[in-house]
PDB file of C-alpha atoms and ligand atoms in Angstrom:
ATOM      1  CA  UNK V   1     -12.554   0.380  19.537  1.00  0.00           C
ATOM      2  CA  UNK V   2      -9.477   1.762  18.595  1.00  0.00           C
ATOM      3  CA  UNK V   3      -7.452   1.541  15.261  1.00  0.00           C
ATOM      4  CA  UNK V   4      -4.163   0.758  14.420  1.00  0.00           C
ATOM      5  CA  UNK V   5      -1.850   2.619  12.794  1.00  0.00           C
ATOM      6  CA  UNK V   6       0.240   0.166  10.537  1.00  0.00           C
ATOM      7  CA  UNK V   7       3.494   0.500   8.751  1.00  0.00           C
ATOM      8  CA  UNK V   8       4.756  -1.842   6.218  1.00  0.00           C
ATOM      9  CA  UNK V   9       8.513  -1.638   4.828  1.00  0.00           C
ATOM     10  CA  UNK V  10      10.537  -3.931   2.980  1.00  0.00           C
ATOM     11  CA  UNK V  11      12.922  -3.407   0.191  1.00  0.00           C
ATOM     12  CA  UNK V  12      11.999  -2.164  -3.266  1.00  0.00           C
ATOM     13  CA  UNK V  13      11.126  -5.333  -5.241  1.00  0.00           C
ATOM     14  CA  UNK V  14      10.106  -7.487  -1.932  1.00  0.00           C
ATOM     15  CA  UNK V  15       6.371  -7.407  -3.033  1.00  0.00           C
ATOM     16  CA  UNK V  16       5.158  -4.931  -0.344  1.00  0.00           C
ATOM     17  CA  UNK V  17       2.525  -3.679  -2.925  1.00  0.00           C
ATOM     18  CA  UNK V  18       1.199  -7.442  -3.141  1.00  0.00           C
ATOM     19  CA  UNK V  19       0.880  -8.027   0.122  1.00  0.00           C
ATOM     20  CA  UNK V  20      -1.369  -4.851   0.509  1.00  0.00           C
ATOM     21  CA  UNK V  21      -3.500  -5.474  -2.404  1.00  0.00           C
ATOM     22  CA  UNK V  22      -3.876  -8.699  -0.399  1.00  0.00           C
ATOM     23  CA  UNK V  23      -4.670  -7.406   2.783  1.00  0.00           C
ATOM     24  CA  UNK V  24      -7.167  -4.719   1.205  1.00  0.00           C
ATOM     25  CA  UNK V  25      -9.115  -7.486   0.037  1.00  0.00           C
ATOM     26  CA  UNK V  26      -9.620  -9.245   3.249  1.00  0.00           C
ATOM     27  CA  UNK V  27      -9.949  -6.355   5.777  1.00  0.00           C
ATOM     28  CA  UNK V  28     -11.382  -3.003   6.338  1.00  0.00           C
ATOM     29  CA  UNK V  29      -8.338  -1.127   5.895  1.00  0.00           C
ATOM     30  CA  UNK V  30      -7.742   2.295   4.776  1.00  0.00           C
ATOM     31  CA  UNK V  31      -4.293   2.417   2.295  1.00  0.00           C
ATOM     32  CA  UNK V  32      -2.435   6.184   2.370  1.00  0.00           C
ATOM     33  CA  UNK V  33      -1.597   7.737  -0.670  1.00  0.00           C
ATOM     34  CA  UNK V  34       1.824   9.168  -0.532  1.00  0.00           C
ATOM     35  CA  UNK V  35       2.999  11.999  -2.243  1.00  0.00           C
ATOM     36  CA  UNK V  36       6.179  11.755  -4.792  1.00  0.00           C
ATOM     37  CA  UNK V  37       8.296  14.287  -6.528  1.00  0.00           C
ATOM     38  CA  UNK V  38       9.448  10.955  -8.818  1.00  0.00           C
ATOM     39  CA  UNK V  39       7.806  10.147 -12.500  1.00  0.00           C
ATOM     40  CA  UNK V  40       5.233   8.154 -12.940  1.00  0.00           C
ATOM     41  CA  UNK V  41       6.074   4.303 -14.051  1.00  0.00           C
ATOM     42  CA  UNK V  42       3.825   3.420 -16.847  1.00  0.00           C
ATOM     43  CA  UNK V  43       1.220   1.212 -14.656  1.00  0.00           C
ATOM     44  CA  UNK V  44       1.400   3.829 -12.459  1.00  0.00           C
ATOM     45  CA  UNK V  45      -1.977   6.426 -11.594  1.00  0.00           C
ATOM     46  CA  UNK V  46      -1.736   9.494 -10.287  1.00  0.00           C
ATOM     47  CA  UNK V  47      -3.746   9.298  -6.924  1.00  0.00           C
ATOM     48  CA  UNK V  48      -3.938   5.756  -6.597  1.00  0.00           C
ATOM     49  CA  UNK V  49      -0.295   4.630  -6.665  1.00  0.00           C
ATOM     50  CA  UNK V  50       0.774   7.982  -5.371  1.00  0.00           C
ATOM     51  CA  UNK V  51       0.322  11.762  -5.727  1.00  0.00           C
ATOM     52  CA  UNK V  52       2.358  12.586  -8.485  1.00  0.00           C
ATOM     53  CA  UNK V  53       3.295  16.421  -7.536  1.00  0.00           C
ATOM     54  CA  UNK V  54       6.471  18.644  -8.111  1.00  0.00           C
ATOM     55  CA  UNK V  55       9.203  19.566  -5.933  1.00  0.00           C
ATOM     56  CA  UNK V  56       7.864  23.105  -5.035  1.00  0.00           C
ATOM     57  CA  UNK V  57       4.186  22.025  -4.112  1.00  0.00           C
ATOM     58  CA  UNK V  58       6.228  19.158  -2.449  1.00  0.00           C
ATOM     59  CA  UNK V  59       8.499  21.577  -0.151  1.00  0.00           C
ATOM     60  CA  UNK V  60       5.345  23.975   0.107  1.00  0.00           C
ATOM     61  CA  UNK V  61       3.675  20.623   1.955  1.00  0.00           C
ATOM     62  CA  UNK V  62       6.685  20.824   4.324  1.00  0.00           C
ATOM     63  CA  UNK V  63       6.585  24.207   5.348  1.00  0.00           C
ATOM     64  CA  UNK V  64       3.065  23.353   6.356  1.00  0.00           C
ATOM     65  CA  UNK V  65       3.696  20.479   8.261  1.00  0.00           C
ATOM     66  CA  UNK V  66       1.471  18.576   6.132  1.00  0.00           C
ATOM     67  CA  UNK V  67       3.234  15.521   6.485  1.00  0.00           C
ATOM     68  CA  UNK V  68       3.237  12.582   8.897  1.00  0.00           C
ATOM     69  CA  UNK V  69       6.754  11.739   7.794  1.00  0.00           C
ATOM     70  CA  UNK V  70       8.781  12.230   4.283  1.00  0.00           C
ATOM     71  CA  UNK V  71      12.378  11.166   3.226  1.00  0.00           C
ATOM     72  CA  UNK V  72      13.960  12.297  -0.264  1.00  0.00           C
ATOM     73  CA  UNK V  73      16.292   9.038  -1.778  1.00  0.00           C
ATOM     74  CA  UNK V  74      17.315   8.536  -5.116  1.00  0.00           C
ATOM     75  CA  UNK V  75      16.641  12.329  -5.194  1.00  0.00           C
ATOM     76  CA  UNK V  76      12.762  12.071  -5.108  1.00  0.00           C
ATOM     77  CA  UNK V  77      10.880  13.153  -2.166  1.00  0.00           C
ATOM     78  CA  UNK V  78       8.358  11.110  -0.451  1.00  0.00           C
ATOM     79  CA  UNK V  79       5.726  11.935   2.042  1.00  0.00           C
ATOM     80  CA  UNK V  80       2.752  10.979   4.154  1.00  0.00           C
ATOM     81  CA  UNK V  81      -0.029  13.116   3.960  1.00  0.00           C
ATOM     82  CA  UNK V  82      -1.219  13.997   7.468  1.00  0.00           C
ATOM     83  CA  UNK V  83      -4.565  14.642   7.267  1.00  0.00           C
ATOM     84  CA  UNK V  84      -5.522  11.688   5.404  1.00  0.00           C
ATOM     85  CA  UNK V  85      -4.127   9.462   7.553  1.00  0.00           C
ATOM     86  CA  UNK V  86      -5.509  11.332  11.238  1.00  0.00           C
ATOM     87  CA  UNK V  87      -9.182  11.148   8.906  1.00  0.00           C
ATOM     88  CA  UNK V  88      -9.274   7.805   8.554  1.00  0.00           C
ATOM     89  CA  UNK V  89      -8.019   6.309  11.938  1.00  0.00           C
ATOM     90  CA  UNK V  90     -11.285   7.494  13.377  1.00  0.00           C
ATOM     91  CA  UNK V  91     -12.898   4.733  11.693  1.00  0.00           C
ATOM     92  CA  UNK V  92     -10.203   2.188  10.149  1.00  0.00           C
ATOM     93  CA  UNK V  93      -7.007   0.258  10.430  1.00  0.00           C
ATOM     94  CA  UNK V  94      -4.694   2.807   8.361  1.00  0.00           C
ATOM     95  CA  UNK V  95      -1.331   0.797   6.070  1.00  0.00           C
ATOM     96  CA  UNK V  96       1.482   3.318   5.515  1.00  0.00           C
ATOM     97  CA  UNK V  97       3.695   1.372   3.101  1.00  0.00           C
ATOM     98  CA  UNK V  98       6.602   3.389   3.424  1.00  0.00           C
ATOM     99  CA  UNK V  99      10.625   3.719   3.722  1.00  0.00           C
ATOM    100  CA  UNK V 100      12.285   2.711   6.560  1.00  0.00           C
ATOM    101  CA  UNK V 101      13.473   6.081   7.740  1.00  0.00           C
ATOM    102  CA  UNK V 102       9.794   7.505   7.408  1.00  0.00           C
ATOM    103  CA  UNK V 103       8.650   4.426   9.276  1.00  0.00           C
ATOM    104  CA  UNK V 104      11.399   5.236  12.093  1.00  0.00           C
ATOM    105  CA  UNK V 105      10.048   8.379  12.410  1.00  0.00           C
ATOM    106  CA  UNK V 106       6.274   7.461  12.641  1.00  0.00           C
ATOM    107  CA  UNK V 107       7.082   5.144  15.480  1.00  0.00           C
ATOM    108  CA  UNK V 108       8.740   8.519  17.165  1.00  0.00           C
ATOM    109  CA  UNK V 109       5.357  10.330  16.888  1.00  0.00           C
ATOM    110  CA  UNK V 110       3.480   7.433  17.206  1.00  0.00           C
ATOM    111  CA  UNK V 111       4.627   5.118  19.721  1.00  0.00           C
ATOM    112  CA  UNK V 112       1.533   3.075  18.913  1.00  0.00           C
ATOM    113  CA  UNK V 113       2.033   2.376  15.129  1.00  0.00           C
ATOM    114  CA  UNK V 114       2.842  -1.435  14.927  1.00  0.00           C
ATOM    115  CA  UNK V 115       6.052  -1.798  12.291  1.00  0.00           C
ATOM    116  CA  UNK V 116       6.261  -4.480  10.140  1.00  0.00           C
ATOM    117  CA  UNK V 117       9.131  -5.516   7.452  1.00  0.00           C
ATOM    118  CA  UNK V 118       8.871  -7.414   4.953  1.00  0.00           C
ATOM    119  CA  UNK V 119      12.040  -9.274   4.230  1.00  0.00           C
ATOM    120  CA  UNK V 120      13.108 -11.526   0.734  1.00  0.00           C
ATOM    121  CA  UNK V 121      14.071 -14.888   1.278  1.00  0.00           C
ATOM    122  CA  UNK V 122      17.515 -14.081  -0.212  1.00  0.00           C
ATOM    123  CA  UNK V 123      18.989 -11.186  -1.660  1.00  0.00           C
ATOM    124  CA  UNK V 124      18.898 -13.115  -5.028  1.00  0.00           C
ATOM    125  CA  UNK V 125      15.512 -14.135  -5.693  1.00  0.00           C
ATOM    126  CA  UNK V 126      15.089  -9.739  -5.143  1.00  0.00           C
ATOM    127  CA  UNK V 127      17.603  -8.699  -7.489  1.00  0.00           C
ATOM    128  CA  UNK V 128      15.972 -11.119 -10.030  1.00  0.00           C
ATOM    129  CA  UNK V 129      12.259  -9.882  -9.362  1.00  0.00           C
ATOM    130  CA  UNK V 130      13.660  -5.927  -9.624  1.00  0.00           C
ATOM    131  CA  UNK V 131      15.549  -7.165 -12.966  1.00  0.00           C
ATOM    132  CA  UNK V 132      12.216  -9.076 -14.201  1.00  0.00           C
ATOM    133  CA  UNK V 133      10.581  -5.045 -13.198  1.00  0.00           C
ATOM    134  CA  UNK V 134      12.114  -4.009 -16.318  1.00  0.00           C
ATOM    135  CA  UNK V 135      11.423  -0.129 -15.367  1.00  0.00           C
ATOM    136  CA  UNK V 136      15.089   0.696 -13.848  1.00  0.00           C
ATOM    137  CA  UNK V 137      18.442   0.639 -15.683  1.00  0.00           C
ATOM    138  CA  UNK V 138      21.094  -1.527 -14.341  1.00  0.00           C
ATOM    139  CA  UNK V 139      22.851   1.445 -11.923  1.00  0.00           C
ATOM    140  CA  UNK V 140      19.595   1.760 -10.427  1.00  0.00           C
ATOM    141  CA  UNK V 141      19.259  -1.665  -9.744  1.00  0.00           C
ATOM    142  CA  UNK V 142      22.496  -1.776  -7.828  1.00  0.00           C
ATOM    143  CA  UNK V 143      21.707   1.369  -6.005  1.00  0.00           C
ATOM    144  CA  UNK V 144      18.526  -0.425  -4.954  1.00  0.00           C
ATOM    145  CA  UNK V 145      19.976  -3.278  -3.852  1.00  0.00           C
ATOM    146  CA  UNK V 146      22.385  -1.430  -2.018  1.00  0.00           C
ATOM    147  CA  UNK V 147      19.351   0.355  -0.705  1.00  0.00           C
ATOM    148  CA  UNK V 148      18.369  -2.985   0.360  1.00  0.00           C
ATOM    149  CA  UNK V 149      21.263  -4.126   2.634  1.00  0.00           C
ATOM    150  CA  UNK V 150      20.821  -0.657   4.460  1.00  0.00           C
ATOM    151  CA  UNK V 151      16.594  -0.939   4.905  1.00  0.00           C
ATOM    152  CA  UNK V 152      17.246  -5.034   5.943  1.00  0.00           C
ATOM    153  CA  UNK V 153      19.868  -3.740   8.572  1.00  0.00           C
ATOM    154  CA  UNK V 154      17.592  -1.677  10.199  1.00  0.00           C
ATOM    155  CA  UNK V 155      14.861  -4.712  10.788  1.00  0.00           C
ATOM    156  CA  UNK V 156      15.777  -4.887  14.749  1.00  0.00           C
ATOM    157  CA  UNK V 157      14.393  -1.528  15.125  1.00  0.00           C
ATOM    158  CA  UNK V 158      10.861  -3.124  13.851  1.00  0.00           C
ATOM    159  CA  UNK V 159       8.183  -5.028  15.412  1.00  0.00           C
ATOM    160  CA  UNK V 160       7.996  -7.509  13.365  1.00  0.00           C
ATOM    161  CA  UNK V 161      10.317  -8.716  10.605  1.00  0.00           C
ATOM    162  CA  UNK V 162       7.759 -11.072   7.942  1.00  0.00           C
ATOM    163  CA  UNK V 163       9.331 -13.145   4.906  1.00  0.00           C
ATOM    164  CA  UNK V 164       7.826 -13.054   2.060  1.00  0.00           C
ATOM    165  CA  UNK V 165       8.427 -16.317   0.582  1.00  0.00           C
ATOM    166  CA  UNK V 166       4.788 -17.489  -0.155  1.00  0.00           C
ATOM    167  CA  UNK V 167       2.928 -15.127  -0.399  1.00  0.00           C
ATOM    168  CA  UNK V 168      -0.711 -16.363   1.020  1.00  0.00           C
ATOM    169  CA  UNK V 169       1.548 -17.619   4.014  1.00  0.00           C
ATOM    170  CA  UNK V 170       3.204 -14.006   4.462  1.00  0.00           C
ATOM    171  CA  UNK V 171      -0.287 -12.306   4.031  1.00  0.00           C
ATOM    172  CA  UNK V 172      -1.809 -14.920   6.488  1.00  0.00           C
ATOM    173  CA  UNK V 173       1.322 -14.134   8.915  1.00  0.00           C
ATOM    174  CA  UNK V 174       0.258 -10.396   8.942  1.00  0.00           C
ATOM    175  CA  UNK V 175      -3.426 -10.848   9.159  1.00  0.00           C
ATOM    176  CA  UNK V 176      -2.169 -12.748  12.767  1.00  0.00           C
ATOM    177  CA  UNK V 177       0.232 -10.045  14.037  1.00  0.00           C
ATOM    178  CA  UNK V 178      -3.028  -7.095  12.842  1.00  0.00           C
ATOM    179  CA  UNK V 179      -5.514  -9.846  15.134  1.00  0.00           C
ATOM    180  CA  UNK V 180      -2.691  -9.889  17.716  1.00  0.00           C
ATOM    181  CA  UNK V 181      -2.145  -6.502  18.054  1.00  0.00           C
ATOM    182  CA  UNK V 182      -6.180  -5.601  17.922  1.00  0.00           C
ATOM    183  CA  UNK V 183      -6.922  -7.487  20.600  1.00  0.00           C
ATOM    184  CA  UNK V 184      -3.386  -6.025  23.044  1.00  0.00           C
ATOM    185  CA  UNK V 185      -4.777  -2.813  22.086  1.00  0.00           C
ATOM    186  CA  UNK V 186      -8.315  -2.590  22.645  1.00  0.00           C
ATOM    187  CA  UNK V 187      -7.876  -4.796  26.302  1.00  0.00           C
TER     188      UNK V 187
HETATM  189  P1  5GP Y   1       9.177   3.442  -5.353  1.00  0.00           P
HETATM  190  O1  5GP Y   1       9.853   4.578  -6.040  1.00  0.00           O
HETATM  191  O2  5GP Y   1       9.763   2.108  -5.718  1.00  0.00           O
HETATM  192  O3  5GP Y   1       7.678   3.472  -5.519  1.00  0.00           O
HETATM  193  O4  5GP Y   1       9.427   3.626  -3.792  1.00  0.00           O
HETATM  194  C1  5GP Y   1      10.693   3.809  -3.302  1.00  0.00           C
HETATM  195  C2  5GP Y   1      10.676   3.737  -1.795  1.00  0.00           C
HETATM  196  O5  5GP Y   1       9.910   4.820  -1.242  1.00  0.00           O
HETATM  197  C3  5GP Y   1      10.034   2.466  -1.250  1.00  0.00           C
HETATM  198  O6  5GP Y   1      10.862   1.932  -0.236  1.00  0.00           O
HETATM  199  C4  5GP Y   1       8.720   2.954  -0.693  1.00  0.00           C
HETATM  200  O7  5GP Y   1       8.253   2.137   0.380  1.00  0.00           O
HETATM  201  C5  5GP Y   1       9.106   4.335  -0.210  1.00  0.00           C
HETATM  202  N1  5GP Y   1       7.966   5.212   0.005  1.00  0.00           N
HETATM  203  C6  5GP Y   1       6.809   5.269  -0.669  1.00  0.00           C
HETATM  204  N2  5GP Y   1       5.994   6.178  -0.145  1.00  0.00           N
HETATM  205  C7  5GP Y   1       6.649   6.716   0.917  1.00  0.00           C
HETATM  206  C8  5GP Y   1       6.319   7.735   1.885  1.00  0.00           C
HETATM  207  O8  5GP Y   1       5.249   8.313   1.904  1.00  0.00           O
HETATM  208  N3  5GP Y   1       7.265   8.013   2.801  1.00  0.00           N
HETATM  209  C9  5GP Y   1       8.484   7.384   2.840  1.00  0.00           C
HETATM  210  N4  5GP Y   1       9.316   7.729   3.802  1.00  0.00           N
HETATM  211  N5  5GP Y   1       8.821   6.432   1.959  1.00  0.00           N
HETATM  212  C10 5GP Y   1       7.913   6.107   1.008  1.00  0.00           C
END
């Protein structure tokens, strides 16, 4: 049986992380660690919520093709680690969460990988959860919400655009689409 390679995007804020957790829980899936040049936030642990590693062992990674796919924004770099992911297919479903550029590109080396956004109900109810965040400063905010408009415009080029309004109704929504797609690809 083969495994699917999944990739979740959404806007910063839109409760991606959530609806993983979520998923985790119910299925055999194997979650990538990405790699970030960007500080920790306080919750944050270094090789759970990401590989916290500097710009030169970052760009050192890129030289050796190490990476699935990586995109630098709000001058941080962010990348999949290759190997990790190619590992783990062999035996699981694999969830990139990821950007929408890096998921554009994944879908380019990867015609397979099934692409899934996760979209807010409206724009509002997202600035107020990034505001209720508390861990950027109000510049940031708008730059992320900006960042938001450009990710959300790019949601034709995916698979499947999900809402996340309730979220046991989103998670249930992309439990269907992961059944769906099992079943289309191992025919
Ligand atoms: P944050 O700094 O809020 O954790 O993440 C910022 C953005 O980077 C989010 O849209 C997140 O999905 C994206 N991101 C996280 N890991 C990766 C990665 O490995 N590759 C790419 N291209 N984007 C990533």
């Amino acid at each position: 049986m083969k495994n699917l390679l999944i990739v979740m995007s959404g806007p910063s804020g839109v409760g991606k992380g959530t609806i993983v957790r979520e998923l985790m829980k119910k299925g055999d899936f194997a979650l990538s660690v990405s790699c970030t040049t960007r500080k920790p936030r306080e919750s944050e642990i270094d090789g759970v919520s990401y590989f916290f590693i500097t710009k030169k062992e970052f760009e050192k990674l890129i030289g050796e093709e190490g990476f699935l796919e990586y995109n630098k924004h709000f001058e941080n770099y962010y990348g999949t680690p290759k190997k990790f992911v190619q590992s783990q297919l062999e035996s699981k479903n694999v969830i990139l969460e990821i950007d929408v550029d890096g998921a554009l590109q994944v879908k380019k080396s990867n015609p397979e990988a099934i692409l899934i956004m996760i979209a807010p109900p409206d724009k509002e109810a997202l600035r107020s959860r990034l505001q209720a965040r508390g861990s950027e400063n109000k510049m940031e905010i708008e730059k992320r919400i900006a960042r938001m408009e450009y990710e959300l415009s790019l949601s034709g080029q995916y698979d499947y655009v999900v809402i996340n309004d309730v979220l046991a109704e989103c998670v249930k929504k992309i439990e269907q689409i992961i059944l769906k797609e099992k079943e289309k690809y191992n025919d």
